[in-house]
């Protein structure tokens, strides 16, 4: 990751498998690696360099992906695009138990270990793997916040132990609304051999001001030379606000949600005045 400029926000270039991605950049929501209702040729026209694929979507396809052996890009005919593998589907939330991450499948709630997660990552062959996170509500107890940080760090260590030479792993930072919990998660994650950071546990039930406060607390305590990604965020004004705070990569469901509701995304440009 090469940081080119830093003023009100950051501009940089993220190199992944020979592809240069200008940041800040968008990583849109997909269903099993596909942008819903869009064919591969239309996706190419949108000039989206990276797409998101989630554990919940792909877990039922583990055996098929392993048997296929060529990864999700070739399977979906999207070989010109990069993929980021994330542990939580941004449109759903299931609180994990003490030892495993929980996901909802057609067969019910399933638990997945770090070994399972990395096994699935091998079959998908993504360009970025974000470590498993224990996501909690922002009104959770202090005990639950501590447990979420400890479990996420444990899972990060397990993912790093299973890391192969070419793997790019982003460490996930959690802790809900707790400043000290986020501080500990950020400092401990930054001390590990990660290639970037995923700001986890956002897009749940946080207030706007609270979100920006926690984002700033995380940024103060991580390596500024590495890329920063954040989970599900909202409208374009929110994205621009987070750009001004120094976020590089955005995993978004907003365009997908608006499309499902049949709503055109129309907003006054003067809302962006302070960012121009």
Coordinates of C-alpha atoms in Angstrom, one line a residue:
X1 CA 0.0 0.0 0.0
X2 CA 1.4 3.4 -1.1
X3 CA 0.0 6.5 0.5
X4 CA 0.2 9.4 -2.0
X5 CA -1.5 12.2 -0.1
X6 CA -3.0 12.9 3.3
X7 CA -5.0 16.1 4.0
X8 CA -8.7 15.9 4.6
X9 CA -8.7 12.2 4.0
X10 CA -6.1 10.0 2.2
X11 CA -5.3 9.1 -1.3
X12 CA -3.3 6.0 -2.0
X13 CA -2.6 3.0 -4.3
X14 CA -3.3 -0.6 -3.1
X15 CA -1.3 -3.2 -5.1
X16 CA -3.0 -6.6 -5.2
X17 CA -1.8 -9.4 -7.5
X18 CA -0.4 -7.0 -10.0
X19 CA -3.5 -4.7 -10.0
X20 CA -3.3 -1.1 -8.7
X21 CA -6.4 0.1 -7.0
X22 CA -6.8 3.8 -6.3
X23 CA -8.1 4.5 -2.8
X24 CA -10.5 5.5 -1.4
X25 CA -12.5 2.7 -3.1
X26 CA -15.8 1.0 -2.9
X27 CA -16.3 -2.8 -2.3
X28 CA -20.0 -3.4 -3.0
X29 CA -22.2 -6.1 -1.5
X30 CA -22.6 -9.3 -3.5
X31 CA -24.6 -12.5 -3.3
X32 CA -22.1 -15.5 -3.6
X33 CA -19.7 -13.1 -5.4
X34 CA -22.3 -11.8 -7.9
X35 CA -23.7 -8.3 -8.0
X36 CA -27.4 -9.1 -7.8
X37 CA -29.3 -8.6 -11.2
X38 CA -26.1 -7.5 -13.0
X39 CA -24.4 -9.7 -15.7
X40 CA -20.6 -9.8 -15.8
X41 CA -20.4 -7.5 -18.8
X42 CA -22.3 -4.8 -17.0
X43 CA -20.2 -5.2 -13.9
X44 CA -17.1 -4.6 -16.1
X45 CA -18.7 -1.4 -17.4
X46 CA -19.1 -0.1 -13.8
X47 CA -15.3 -0.3 -13.4
X48 CA -15.5 -1.8 -9.9
X49 CA -12.1 -3.2 -9.1
X50 CA -13.0 -5.2 -6.0
X51 CA -16.1 -7.1 -4.8
X52 CA -17.0 -8.5 -1.4
X53 CA -17.9 -12.1 -0.7
X54 CA -19.0 -13.3 2.7
X55 CA -18.6 -16.4 4.8
X56 CA -22.4 -16.9 5.1
X57 CA -22.9 -16.9 1.4
X58 CA -20.1 -19.3 0.5
X59 CA -20.0 -21.7 3.4
X60 CA -22.7 -24.0 1.9
X61 CA -20.6 -24.1 -1.3
X62 CA -17.4 -25.3 0.4
X63 CA -17.3 -28.8 -1.1
X64 CA -18.3 -27.5 -4.6
X65 CA -15.6 -24.8 -4.5
X66 CA -13.0 -27.3 -3.4
X67 CA -13.9 -29.7 -6.1
X68 CA -14.0 -26.9 -8.8
X69 CA -10.5 -25.7 -7.7
X70 CA -10.3 -22.5 -9.8
X71 CA -11.6 -20.0 -7.3
X72 CA -14.6 -17.6 -7.3
X73 CA -13.3 -15.3 -10.0
X74 CA -13.3 -17.9 -12.7
X75 CA -16.5 -19.5 -11.4
X76 CA -18.4 -16.2 -11.7
X77 CA -16.7 -15.1 -15.0
X78 CA -15.3 -12.0 -13.2
X79 CA -11.6 -12.6 -13.6
X80 CA -10.9 -8.9 -14.1
X81 CA -12.1 -8.2 -10.5
X82 CA -10.6 -8.6 -7.1
X83 CA -12.4 -10.1 -4.1
X84 CA -12.4 -9.3 -0.4
X85 CA -13.5 -12.2 1.8
X86 CA -15.3 -11.1 5.0
X87 CA -16.7 -13.1 7.9
X88 CA -20.0 -11.2 8.5
X89 CA -22.7 -10.7 5.9
X90 CA -23.4 -7.0 6.1
X91 CA -27.2 -7.6 5.8
X92 CA -27.5 -10.1 8.6
X93 CA -26.3 -10.3 12.2
X94 CA -25.9 -13.3 14.4
X95 CA -24.0 -13.0 17.6
X96 CA -21.2 -15.5 17.9
X97 CA -20.7 -17.9 20.8
X98 CA -17.5 -18.1 22.8
X99 CA -15.5 -20.3 20.5
X100 CA -16.8 -20.0 17.0
X101 CA -18.4 -17.5 14.6
X102 CA -22.1 -18.1 14.0
X103 CA -23.8 -17.9 10.5
X104 CA -27.2 -18.5 9.2
X105 CA -27.5 -21.0 6.4
X106 CA -30.5 -22.8 4.7
X107 CA -29.9 -25.6 7.1
X108 CA -30.1 -23.3 10.2
X109 CA -27.5 -21.6 12.4
X110 CA -24.0 -23.1 11.9
X111 CA -20.7 -22.4 13.8
X112 CA -17.4 -22.0 11.9
X113 CA -13.9 -22.3 13.4
X114 CA -10.8 -20.4 12.2
X115 CA -9.6 -23.6 10.5
X116 CA -12.9 -23.9 8.6
X117 CA -12.8 -20.2 7.7
X118 CA -9.3 -20.5 6.2
X119 CA -10.2 -23.7 4.4
X120 CA -13.1 -21.9 2.7
X121 CA -10.7 -19.0 1.9
X122 CA -8.4 -21.4 0.1
X123 CA -11.2 -22.7 -2.1
X124 CA -12.5 -19.1 -2.9
X125 CA -9.0 -17.7 -3.6
X126 CA -9.8 -14.1 -2.6
X127 CA -7.3 -11.3 -2.9
X128 CA -7.9 -10.1 0.7
X129 CA -8.9 -12.2 3.7
X130 CA -10.3 -10.3 6.7
X131 CA -9.9 -12.2 10.0
X132 CA -13.0 -13.6 11.7
X133 CA -14.7 -11.1 14.0
X134 CA -16.9 -11.4 17.0
X135 CA -19.5 -8.7 16.3
X136 CA -21.7 -7.4 19.1
X137 CA -24.4 -4.8 19.6
X138 CA -23.1 -1.4 20.6
X139 CA -25.3 -1.5 23.7
X140 CA -23.6 -4.7 24.9
X141 CA -22.2 -5.1 28.4
X142 CA -18.6 -4.4 29.3
X143 CA -18.1 -8.2 29.8
X144 CA -19.4 -8.9 26.3
X145 CA -17.1 -6.2 24.8
X146 CA -14.1 -7.7 26.5
X147 CA -15.1 -11.2 25.3
X148 CA -15.5 -9.9 21.7
X149 CA -12.0 -8.4 21.7
X150 CA -10.4 -11.5 23.2
X151 CA -12.1 -13.9 20.8
X152 CA -11.4 -11.8 17.7
X153 CA -7.7 -11.5 18.6
X154 CA -7.6 -15.3 19.3
X155 CA -9.1 -16.0 15.9
X156 CA -6.7 -13.5 14.2
X157 CA -3.8 -15.4 15.7
X158 CA -5.2 -18.7 14.4
X159 CA -5.8 -17.3 10.9
X160 CA -2.2 -16.0 10.9
X161 CA -0.9 -19.4 11.9
X162 CA -2.7 -20.9 8.9
X163 CA -1.6 -18.1 6.5
X164 CA 0.2 -19.0 3.4
X165 CA 3.0 -17.0 1.7
X166 CA 0.8 -15.1 -0.8
X167 CA -2.2 -14.5 1.6
X168 CA -3.1 -10.9 2.3
X169 CA -4.8 -10.7 5.7
X170 CA -6.6 -7.7 7.3
X171 CA -6.9 -7.9 11.0
X172 CA -10.4 -7.0 12.3
X173 CA -10.7 -4.5 15.1
X174 CA -13.8 -4.8 17.4
X175 CA -15.1 -3.7 20.8
X176 CA -18.4 -2.1 20.2
X177 CA -18.8 1.4 21.7
X178 CA -16.1 0.8 24.4
X179 CA -13.2 3.2 23.8
X180 CA -10.8 1.2 25.9
X181 CA -11.9 -2.1 24.3
X182 CA -11.3 -0.5 20.8
X183 CA -8.0 0.9 22.0
X184 CA -6.8 -2.6 23.1
X185 CA -8.1 -4.3 20.0
X186 CA -6.4 -1.7 17.8
X187 CA -3.0 -1.8 19.5
X188 CA -2.9 -5.6 19.8
X189 CA -4.0 -6.0 16.1
X190 CA -1.4 -3.5 15.0
X191 CA 1.3 -5.4 16.8
X192 CA 0.6 -8.5 14.7
X193 CA 1.8 -9.3 11.2
X194 CA -1.3 -8.0 9.3
X195 CA -1.4 -6.4 5.9
X196 CA -4.2 -4.0 6.7
X197 CA -7.1 -3.3 9.1
X198 CA -10.8 -4.0 9.0
X199 CA -12.8 -1.8 11.3
X200 CA -15.4 -4.4 12.4
X201 CA -18.7 -4.2 14.2
X202 CA -20.0 -1.2 12.4
X203 CA -23.3 -1.0 10.5
X204 CA -25.2 -2.4 13.4
X205 CA -26.9 0.0 15.9
X206 CA -24.3 2.7 16.4
X207 CA -25.2 6.5 16.4
X208 CA -23.4 8.7 13.9
X209 CA -21.4 10.7 16.4
X210 CA -20.5 7.6 18.3
X211 CA -19.3 6.0 15.1
X212 CA -16.9 8.8 14.2
X213 CA -15.6 8.9 17.7
X214 CA -14.7 5.2 17.7
X215 CA -13.2 5.5 14.2
X216 CA -10.9 8.2 15.4
X217 CA -9.9 6.2 18.4
X218 CA -9.0 3.2 16.2
X219 CA -7.0 5.4 13.8
X220 CA -5.0 6.9 16.6
X221 CA -3.7 3.5 17.6
X222 CA -2.9 1.6 14.3
X223 CA -0.1 1.7 11.8
X224 CA -0.9 4.6 9.4
X225 CA 1.1 3.1 6.6
X226 CA -1.4 0.2 6.2
X227 CA -4.8 0.3 4.4
X228 CA -8.0 0.8 6.5
X229 CA -11.3 -0.9 5.5
X230 CA -14.7 -0.6 7.3
X231 CA -17.8 -2.7 7.3
X232 CA -21.3 -1.8 6.1
X233 CA -21.8 1.9 5.9
X234 CA -24.7 4.1 4.8
X235 CA -25.5 6.9 2.4
X236 CA -22.9 8.9 0.3
X237 CA -22.7 11.7 2.9
X238 CA -21.7 9.1 5.5
X239 CA -19.0 7.7 3.1
X240 CA -17.6 11.1 2.4
X241 CA -17.5 11.8 6.2
X242 CA -15.5 8.6 6.7
X243 CA -13.2 9.5 3.8
X244 CA -12.4 12.7 5.6
X245 CA -11.6 10.7 8.8
X246 CA -9.1 8.6 6.8
X247 CA -10.9 5.4 5.7
X248 CA -9.5 3.8 2.5
X249 CA -11.9 1.0 1.6
X250 CA -15.7 0.8 2.1
X251 CA -17.7 -2.4 2.1
X252 CA -21.2 -1.0 1.3
X253 CA -24.8 -2.4 1.0
X254 CA -26.5 0.9 0.4
X255 CA -26.7 0.7 -3.4
X256 CA -28.0 -2.9 -3.1
X257 CA -30.6 -2.0 -0.5
X258 CA -31.9 1.0 -2.5
X259 CA -32.2 -1.1 -5.6
X260 CA -34.1 -3.8 -3.7
X261 CA -36.6 -1.2 -2.5
X262 CA -36.9 0.3 -6.0
X263 CA -35.6 3.7 -4.9
X264 CA -33.5 5.9 -7.1
X265 CA -30.4 7.4 -5.4
X266 CA -31.0 11.2 -5.7
X267 CA -29.4 13.7 -3.3
X268 CA -28.5 17.4 -3.5
X269 CA -24.9 18.1 -4.2
X270 CA -24.8 20.9 -1.6
X271 CA -24.7 18.1 1.0
X272 CA -21.1 17.6 0.0
X273 CA -20.1 21.2 0.3
X274 CA -17.7 20.7 3.3
X275 CA -15.9 17.9 1.5
X276 CA -15.2 19.8 -1.7

